[in-house]
PDB file of C-alpha atoms in Angstrom:
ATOM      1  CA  UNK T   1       0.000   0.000   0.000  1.00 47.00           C
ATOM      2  CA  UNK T   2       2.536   2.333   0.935  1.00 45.00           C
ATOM      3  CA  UNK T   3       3.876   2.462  -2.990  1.00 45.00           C
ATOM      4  CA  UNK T   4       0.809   3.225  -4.336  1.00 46.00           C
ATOM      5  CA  UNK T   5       0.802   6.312  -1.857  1.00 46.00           C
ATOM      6  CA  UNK T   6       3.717   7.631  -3.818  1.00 46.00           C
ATOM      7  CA  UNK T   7       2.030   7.859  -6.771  1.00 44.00           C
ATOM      8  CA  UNK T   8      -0.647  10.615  -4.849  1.00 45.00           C
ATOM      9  CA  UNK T   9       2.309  12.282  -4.098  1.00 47.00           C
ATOM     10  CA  UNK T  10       2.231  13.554  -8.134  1.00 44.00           C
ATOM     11  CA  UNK T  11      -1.189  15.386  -7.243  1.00 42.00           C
ATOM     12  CA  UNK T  12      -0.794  16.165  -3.390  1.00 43.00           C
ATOM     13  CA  UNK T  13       2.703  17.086  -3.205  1.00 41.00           C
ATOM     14  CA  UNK T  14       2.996  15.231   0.462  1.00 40.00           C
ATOM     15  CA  UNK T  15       5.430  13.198   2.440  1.00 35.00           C
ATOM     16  CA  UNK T  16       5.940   9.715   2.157  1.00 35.00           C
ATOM     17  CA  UNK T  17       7.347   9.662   5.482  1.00 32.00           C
ATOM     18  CA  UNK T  18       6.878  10.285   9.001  1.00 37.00           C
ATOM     19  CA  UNK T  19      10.502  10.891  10.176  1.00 35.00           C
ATOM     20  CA  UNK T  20       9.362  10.064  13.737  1.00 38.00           C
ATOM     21  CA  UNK T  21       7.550   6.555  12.192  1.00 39.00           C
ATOM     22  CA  UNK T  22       9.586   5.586   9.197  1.00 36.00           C
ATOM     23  CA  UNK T  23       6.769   3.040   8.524  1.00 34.00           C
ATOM     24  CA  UNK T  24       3.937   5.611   8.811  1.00 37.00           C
ATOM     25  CA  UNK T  25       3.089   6.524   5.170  1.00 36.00           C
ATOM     26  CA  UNK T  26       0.915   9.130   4.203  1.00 31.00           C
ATOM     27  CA  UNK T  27      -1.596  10.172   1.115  1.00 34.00           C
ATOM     28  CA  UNK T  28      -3.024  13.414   0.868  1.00 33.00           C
ATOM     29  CA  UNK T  29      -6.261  14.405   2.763  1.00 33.00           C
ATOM     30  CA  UNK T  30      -6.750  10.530   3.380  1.00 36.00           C
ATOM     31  CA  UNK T  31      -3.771  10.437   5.275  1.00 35.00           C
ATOM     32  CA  UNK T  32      -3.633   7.993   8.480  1.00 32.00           C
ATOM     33  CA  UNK T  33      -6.284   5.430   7.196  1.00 36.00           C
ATOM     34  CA  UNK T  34      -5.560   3.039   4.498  1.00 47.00           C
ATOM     35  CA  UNK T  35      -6.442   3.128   0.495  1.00 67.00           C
ATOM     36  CA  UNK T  36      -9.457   0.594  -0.214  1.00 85.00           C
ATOM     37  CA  UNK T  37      -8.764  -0.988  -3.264  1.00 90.00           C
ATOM     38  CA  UNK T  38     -12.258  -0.887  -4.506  1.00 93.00           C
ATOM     39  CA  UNK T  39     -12.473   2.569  -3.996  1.00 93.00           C
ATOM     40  CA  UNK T  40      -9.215   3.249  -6.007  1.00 95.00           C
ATOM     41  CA  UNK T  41     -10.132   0.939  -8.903  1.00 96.00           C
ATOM     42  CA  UNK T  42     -13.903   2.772  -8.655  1.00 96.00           C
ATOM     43  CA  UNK T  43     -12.252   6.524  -8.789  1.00 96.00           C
ATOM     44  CA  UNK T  44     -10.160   5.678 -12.229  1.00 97.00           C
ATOM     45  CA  UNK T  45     -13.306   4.059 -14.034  1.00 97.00           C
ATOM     46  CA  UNK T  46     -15.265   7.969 -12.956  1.00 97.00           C
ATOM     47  CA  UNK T  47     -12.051   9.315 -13.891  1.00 97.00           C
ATOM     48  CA  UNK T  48     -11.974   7.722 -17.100  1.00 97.00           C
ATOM     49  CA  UNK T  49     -15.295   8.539 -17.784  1.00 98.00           C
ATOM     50  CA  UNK T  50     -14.975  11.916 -17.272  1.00 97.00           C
ATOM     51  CA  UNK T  51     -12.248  12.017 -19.631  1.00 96.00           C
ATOM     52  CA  UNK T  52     -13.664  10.429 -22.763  1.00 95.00           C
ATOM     53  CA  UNK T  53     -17.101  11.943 -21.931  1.00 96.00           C
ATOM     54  CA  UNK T  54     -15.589  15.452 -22.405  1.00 95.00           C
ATOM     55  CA  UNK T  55     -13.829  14.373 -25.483  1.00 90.00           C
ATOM     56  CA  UNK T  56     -16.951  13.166 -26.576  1.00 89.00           C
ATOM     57  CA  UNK T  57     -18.688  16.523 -26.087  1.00 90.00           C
ATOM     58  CA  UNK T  58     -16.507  18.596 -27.561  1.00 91.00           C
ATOM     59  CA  UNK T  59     -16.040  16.118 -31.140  1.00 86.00           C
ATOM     60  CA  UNK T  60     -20.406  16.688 -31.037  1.00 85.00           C
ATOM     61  CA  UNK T  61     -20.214  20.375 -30.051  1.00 86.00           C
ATOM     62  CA  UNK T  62     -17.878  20.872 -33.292  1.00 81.00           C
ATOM     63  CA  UNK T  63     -20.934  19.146 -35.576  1.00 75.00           C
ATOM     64  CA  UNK T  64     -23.412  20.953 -33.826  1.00 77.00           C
ATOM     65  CA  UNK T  65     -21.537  24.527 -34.982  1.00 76.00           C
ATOM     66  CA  UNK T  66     -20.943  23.535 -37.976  1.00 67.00           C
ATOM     67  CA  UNK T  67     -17.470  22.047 -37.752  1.00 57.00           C
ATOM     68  CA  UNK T  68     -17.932  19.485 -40.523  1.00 54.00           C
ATOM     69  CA  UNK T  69     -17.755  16.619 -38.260  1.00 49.00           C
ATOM     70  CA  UNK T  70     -13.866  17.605 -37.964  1.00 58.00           C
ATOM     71  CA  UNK T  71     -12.879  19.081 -34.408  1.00 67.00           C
ATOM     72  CA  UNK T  72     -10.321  21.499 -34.536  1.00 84.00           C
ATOM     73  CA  UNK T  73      -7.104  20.955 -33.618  1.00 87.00           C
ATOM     74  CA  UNK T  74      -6.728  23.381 -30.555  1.00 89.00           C
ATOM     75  CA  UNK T  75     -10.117  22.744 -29.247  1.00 88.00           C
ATOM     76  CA  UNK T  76      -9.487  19.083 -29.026  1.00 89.00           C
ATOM     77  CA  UNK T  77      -5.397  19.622 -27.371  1.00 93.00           C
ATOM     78  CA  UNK T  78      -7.582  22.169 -24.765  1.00 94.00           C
ATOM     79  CA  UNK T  79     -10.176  19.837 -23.780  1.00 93.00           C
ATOM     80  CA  UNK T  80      -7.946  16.855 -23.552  1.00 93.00           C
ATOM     81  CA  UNK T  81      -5.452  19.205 -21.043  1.00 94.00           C
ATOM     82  CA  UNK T  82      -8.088  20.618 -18.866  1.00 96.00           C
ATOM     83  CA  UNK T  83     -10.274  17.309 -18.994  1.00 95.00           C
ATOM     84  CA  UNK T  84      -7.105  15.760 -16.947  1.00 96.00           C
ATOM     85  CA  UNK T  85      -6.738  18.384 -14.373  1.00 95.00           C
ATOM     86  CA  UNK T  86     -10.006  18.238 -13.789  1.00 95.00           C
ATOM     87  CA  UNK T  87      -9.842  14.174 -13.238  1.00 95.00           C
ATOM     88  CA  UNK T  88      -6.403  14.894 -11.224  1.00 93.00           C
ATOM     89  CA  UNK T  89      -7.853  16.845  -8.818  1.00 93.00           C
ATOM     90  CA  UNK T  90     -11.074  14.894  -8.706  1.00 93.00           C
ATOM     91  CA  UNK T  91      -9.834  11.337  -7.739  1.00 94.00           C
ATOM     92  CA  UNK T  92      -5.489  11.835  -7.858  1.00 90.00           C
ATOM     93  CA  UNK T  93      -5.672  11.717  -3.822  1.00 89.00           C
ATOM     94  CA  UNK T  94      -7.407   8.381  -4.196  1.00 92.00           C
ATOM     95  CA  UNK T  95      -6.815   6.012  -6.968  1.00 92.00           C
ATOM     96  CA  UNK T  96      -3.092   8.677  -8.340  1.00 90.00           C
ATOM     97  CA  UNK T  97      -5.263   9.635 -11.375  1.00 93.00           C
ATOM     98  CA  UNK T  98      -3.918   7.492 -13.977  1.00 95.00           C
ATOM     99  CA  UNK T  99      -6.749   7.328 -16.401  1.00 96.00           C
ATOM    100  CA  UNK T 100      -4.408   5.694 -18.684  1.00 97.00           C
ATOM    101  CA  UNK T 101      -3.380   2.091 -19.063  1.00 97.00           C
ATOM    102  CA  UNK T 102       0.104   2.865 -20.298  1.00 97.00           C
ATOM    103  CA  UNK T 103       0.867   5.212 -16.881  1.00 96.00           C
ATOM    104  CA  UNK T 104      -0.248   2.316 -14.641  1.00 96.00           C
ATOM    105  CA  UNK T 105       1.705   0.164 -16.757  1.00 96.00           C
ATOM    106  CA  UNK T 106       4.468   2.473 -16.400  1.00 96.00           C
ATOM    107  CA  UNK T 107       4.341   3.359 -13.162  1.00 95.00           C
ATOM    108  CA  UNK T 108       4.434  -0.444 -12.014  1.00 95.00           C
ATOM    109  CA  UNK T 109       7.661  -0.738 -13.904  1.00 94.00           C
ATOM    110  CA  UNK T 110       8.803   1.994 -11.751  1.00 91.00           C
ATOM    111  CA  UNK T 111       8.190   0.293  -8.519  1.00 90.00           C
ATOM    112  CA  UNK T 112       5.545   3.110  -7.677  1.00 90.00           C
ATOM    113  CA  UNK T 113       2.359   0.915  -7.856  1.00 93.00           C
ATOM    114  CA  UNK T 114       1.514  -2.828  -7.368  1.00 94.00           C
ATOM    115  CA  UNK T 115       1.405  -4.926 -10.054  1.00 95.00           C
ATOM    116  CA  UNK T 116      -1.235  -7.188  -8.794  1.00 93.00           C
ATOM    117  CA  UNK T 117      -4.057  -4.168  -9.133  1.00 95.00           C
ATOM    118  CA  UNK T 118      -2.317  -3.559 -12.533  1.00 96.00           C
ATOM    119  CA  UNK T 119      -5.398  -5.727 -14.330  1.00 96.00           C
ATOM    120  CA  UNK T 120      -8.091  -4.062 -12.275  1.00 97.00           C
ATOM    121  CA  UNK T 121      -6.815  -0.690 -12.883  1.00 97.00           C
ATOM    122  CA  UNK T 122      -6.801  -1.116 -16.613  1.00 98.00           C
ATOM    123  CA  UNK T 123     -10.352  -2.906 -16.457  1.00 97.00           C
ATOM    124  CA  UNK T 124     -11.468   0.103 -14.864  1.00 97.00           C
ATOM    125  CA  UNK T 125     -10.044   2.357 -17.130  1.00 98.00           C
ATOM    126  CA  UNK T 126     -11.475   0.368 -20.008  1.00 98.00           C
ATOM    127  CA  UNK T 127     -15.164   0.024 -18.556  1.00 98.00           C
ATOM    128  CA  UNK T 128     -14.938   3.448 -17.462  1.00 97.00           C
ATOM    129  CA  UNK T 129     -14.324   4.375 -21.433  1.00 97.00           C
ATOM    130  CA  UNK T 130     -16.977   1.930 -22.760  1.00 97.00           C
ATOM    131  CA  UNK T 131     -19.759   3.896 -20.364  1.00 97.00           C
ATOM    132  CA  UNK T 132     -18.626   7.015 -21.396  1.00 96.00           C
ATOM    133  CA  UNK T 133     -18.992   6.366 -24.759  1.00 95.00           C
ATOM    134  CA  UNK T 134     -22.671   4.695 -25.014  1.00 94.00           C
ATOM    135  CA  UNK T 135     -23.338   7.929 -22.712  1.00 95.00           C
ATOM    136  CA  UNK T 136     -21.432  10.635 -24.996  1.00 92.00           C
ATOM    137  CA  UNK T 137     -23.870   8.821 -28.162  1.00 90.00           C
ATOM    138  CA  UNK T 138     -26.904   9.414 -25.802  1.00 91.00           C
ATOM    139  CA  UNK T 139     -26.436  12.676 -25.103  1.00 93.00           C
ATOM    140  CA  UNK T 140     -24.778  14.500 -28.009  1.00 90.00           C
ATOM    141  CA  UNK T 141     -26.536  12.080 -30.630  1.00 86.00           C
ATOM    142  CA  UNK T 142     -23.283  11.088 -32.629  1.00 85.00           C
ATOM    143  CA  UNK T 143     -22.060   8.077 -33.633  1.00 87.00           C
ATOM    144  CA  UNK T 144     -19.495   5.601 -31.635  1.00 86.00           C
ATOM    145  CA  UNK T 145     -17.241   5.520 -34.632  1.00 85.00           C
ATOM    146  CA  UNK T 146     -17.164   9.688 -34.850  1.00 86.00           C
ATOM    147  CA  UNK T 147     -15.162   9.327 -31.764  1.00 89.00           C
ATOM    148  CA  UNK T 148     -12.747   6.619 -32.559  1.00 90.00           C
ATOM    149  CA  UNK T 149      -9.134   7.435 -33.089  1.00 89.00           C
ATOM    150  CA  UNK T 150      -7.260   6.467 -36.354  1.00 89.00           C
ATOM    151  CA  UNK T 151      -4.246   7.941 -38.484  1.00 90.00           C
ATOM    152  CA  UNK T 152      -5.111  10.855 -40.362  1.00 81.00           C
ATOM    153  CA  UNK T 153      -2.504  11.698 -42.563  1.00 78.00           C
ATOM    154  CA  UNK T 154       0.591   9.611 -43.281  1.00 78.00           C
ATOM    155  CA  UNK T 155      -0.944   5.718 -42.001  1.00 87.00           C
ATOM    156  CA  UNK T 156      -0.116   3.449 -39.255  1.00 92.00           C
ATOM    157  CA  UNK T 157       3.381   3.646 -39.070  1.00 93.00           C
ATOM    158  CA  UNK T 158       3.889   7.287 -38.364  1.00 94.00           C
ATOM    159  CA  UNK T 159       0.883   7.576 -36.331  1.00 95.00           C
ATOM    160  CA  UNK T 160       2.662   4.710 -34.172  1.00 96.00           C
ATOM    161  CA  UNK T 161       5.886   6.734 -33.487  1.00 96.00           C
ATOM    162  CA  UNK T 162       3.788  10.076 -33.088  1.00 96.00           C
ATOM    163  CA  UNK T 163       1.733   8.304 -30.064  1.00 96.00           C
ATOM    164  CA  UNK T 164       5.112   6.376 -28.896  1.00 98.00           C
ATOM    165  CA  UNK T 165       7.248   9.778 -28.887  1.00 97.00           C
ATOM    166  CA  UNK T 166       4.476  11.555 -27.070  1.00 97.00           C
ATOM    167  CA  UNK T 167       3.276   9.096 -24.809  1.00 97.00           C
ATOM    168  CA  UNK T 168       7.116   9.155 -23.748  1.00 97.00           C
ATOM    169  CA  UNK T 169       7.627  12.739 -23.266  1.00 96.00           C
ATOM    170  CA  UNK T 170       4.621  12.201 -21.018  1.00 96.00           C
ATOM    171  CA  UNK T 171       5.789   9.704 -18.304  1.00 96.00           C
ATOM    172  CA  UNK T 172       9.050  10.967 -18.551  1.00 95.00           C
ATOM    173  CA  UNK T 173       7.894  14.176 -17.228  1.00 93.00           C
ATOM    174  CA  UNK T 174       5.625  11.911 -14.466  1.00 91.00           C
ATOM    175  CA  UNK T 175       8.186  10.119 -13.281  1.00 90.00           C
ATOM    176  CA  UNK T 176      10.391  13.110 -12.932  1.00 87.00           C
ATOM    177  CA  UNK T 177       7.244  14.521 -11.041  1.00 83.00           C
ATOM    178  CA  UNK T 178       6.751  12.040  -8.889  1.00 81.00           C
ATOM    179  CA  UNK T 179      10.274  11.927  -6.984  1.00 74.00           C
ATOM    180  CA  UNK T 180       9.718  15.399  -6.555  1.00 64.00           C
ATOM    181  CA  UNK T 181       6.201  15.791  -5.021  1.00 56.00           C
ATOM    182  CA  UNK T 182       7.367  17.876  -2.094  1.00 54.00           C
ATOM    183  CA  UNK T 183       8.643  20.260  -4.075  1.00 61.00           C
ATOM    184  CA  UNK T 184       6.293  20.788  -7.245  1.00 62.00           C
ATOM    185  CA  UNK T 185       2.887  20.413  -5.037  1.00 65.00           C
ATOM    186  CA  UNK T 186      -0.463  21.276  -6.428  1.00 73.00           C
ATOM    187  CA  UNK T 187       0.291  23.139  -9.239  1.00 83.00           C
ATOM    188  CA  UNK T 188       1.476  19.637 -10.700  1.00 83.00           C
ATOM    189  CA  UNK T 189      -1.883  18.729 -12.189  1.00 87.00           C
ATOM    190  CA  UNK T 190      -1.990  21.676 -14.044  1.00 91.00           C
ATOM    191  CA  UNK T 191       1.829  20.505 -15.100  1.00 92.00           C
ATOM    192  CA  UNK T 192       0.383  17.561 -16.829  1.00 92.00           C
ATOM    193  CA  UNK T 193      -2.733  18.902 -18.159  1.00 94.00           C
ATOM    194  CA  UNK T 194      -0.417  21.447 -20.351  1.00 95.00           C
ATOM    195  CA  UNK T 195       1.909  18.350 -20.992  1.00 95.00           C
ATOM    196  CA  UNK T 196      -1.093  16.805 -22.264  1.00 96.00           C
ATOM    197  CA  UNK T 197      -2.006  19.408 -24.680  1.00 95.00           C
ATOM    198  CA  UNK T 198       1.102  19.829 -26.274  1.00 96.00           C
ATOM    199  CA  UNK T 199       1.264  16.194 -26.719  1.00 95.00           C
ATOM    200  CA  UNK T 200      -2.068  16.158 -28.819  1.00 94.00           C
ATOM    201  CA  UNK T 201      -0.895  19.426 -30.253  1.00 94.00           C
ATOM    202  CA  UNK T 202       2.448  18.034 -31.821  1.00 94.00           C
ATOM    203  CA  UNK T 203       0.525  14.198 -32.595  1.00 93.00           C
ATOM    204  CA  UNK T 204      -3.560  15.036 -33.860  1.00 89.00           C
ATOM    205  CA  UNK T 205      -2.443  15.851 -37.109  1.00 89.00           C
ATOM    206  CA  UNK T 206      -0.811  12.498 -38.026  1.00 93.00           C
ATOM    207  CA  UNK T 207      -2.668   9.857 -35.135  1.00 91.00           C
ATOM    208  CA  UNK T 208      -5.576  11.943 -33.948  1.00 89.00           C
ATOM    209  CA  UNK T 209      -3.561  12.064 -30.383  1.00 91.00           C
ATOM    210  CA  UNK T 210      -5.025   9.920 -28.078  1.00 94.00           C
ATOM    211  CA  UNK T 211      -1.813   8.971 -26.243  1.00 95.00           C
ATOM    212  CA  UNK T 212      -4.122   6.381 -23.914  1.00 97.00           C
ATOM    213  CA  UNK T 213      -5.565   2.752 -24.934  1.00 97.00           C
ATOM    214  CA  UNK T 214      -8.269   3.388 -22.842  1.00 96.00           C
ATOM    215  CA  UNK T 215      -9.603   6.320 -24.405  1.00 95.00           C
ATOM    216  CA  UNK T 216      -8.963   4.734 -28.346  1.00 95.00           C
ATOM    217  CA  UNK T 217     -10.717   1.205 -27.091  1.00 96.00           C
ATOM    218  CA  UNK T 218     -14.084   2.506 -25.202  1.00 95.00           C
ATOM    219  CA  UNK T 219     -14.623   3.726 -29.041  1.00 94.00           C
ATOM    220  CA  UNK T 220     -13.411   1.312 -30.950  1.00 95.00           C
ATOM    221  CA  UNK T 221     -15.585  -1.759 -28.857  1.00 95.00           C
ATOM    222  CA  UNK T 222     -19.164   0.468 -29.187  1.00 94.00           C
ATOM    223  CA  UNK T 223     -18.493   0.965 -32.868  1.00 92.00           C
ATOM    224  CA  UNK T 224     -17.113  -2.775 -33.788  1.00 91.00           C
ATOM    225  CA  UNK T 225     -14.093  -1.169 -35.563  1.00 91.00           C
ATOM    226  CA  UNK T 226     -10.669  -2.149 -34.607  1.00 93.00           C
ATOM    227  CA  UNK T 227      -8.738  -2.032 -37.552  1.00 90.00           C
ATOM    228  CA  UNK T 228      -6.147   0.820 -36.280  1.00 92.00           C
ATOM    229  CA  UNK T 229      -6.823  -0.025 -32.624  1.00 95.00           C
ATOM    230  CA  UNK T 230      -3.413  -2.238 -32.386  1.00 96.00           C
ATOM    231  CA  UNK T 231      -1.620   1.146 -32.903  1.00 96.00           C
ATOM    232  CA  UNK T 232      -3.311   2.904 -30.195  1.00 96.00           C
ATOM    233  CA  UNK T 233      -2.769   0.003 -27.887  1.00 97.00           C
ATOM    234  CA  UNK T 234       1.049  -0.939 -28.196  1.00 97.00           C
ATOM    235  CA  UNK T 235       2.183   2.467 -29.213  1.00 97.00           C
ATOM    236  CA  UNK T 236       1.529   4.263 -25.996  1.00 97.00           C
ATOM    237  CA  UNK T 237       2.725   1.027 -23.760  1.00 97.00           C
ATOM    238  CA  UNK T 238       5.864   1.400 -25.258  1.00 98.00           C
ATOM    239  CA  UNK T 239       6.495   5.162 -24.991  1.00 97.00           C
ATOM    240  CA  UNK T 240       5.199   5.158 -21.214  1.00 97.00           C
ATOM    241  CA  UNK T 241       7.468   1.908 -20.620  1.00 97.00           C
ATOM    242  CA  UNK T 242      10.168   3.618 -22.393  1.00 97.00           C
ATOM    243  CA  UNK T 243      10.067   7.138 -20.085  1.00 96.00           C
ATOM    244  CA  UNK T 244      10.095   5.026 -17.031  1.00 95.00           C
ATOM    245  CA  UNK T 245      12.968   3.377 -17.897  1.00 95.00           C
ATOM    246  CA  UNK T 246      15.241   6.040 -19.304  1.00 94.00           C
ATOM    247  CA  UNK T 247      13.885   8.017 -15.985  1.00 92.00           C
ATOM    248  CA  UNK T 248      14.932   5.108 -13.749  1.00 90.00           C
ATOM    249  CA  UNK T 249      18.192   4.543 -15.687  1.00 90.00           C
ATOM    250  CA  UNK T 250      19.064   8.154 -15.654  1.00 88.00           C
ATOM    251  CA  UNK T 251      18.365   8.350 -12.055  1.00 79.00           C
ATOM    252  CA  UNK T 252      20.424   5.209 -10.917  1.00 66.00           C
ATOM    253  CA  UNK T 253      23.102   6.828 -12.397  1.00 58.00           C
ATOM    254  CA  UNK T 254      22.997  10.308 -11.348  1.00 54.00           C
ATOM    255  CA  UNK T 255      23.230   8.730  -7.286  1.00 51.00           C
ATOM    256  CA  UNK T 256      21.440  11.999  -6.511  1.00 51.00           C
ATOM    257  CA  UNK T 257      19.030  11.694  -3.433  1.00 50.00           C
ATOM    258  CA  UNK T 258      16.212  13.135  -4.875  1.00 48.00           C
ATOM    259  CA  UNK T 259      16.382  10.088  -7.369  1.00 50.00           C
ATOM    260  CA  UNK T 260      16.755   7.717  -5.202  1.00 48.00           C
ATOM    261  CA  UNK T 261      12.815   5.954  -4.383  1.00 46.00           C
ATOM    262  CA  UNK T 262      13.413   5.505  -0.642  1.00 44.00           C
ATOM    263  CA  UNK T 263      14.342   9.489  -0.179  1.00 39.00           C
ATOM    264  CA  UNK T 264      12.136  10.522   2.796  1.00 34.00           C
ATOM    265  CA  UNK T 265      11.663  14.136   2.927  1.00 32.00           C
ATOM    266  CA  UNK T 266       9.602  16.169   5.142  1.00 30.00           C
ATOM    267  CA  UNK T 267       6.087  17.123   4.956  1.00 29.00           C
ATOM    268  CA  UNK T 268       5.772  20.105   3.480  1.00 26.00           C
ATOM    269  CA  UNK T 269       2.184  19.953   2.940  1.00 26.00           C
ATOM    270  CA  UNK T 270      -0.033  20.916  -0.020  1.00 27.00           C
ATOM    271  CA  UNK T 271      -3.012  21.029  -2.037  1.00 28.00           C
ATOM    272  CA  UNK T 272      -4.703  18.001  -0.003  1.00 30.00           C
ATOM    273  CA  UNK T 273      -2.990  18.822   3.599  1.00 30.00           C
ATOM    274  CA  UNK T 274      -4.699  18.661   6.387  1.00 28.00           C
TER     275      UNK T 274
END
């Protein structure tokens, strides 16, 4: 339990560790009693819903004003961005906010979260998708396959290393994040939600940047079409895998203590203190 406390630390910008209890661990305004499982694997299938919901709002607000059925480029990078700090700050002091298969992936290569709620996470993630889907086609009236993620300009293979490269860039910056909590504190969901603008920014125009299996799949399984899907799948596993690694590599090497992952430091409190 206490790992998956220092993956809060990304949104809360807490301690890991009482200095007076070395065991004592400590997760944002939930400090002191300990993480239900159900509740964490619960928060990322809302969280995940939130996200694709909102992306599939603003994809049916474009129709509705006469977009063409083609969202525009910045609209889609700013509702991805604030759609996550929204979710970060929503559920990141209970489940770490992942919303994204790749991150819990990644962050379990880390060391930072168990790998035996890996399955349940990404289950969650997916369901969460699916629901948000069917709903976004109630509501807004569009179709499944409006929503669906798939190379738009130069085919598979360059819409693979556009969604590996960003999806990298991504949990590089995480993990750098995360063994720094203390110091970068609330403002670090508003970190990532810019990160994950650019990254759409720099990828929609050759994969349709969805940088998350979860959010290409809920799609993809309402509308029956999964011809691209593979891309949106592996792509993003890799990159995430990739930026954990280098991080962890980099780090080992560096011997600095702010790299190391037992570093206690003290609290310093933030958005979540109490």
């Amino acid at each position: 339990m206490g790992q998956t406390n220092r993956i809060s630390n990304l949104i809360n910008g807490e301690a890991t560790i009482d200095e007076e209890n070395p065991t004592k661990k400590y997760c944002g305004f939930i400090r002191g009693r300990d993480l239900n499982p159900a509740r964490m694997v619960i928060a990322e299938m809302v969280g995940t819903f939130m996200l694709v919901y909102c992306v599939c709002g603003i994809i049916a607000i474009s129709e509705m004003m006469g977009g063409g059925g083609g969202v525009g480029l910045l609209e889609y990078a700013v509702t991805g961005g604030l759609s996550i700090i929204v979710v970060i700050f929503s559920i990141g002091p209970i489940s770490g906010a992942h919303v994204n298969p790749s991150i819990t992936f990644a962050f379990a290569i880390l060391g930072q979260f168990p790998w035996s709620r890996v399955p349940f996470y990404i289950v969650a993630q997916i369901v969460g998708s699916i629901f948000a889907t069917y709903v976004g086609k109630s509501v807004y009236g569009i179709q499944a396959d409006q929503v669906i993620t798939k190379p738009v300009l130069h085919g598979r293979k360059k819409a693979f290393w556009a969604e590996l490269i960003a999806t990298f860039i991504i949990m590089f910056l995480a993990a750098s994040m995360s063994r720094k909590a203390h110091r970068v504190g609330h403002i670090s969901g508003v970190v990532v939600g810019v990160a994950i603008s650019l990254a759409v920014l720099i990828t929609g125009p050759v994969s349709g940047g969805s940088l998350n299996p979860a959010r290409s799949m809920g799609p993809a399984i309402v509308s029956g079409k999964f011809d691209d899907l593979w891309v949106y799948v592996l792509a993003p596993t890799v990159g995430a895998a990739a930026g954990a690694l280098l991080f962890r590599g980099l780090c080992i090497r560096c011997h600095h203590p702010r790299c190391s992952p037992n570093t206690s430091v003290p609290n310093e409190g933030g958005l979540f203190a109490n």
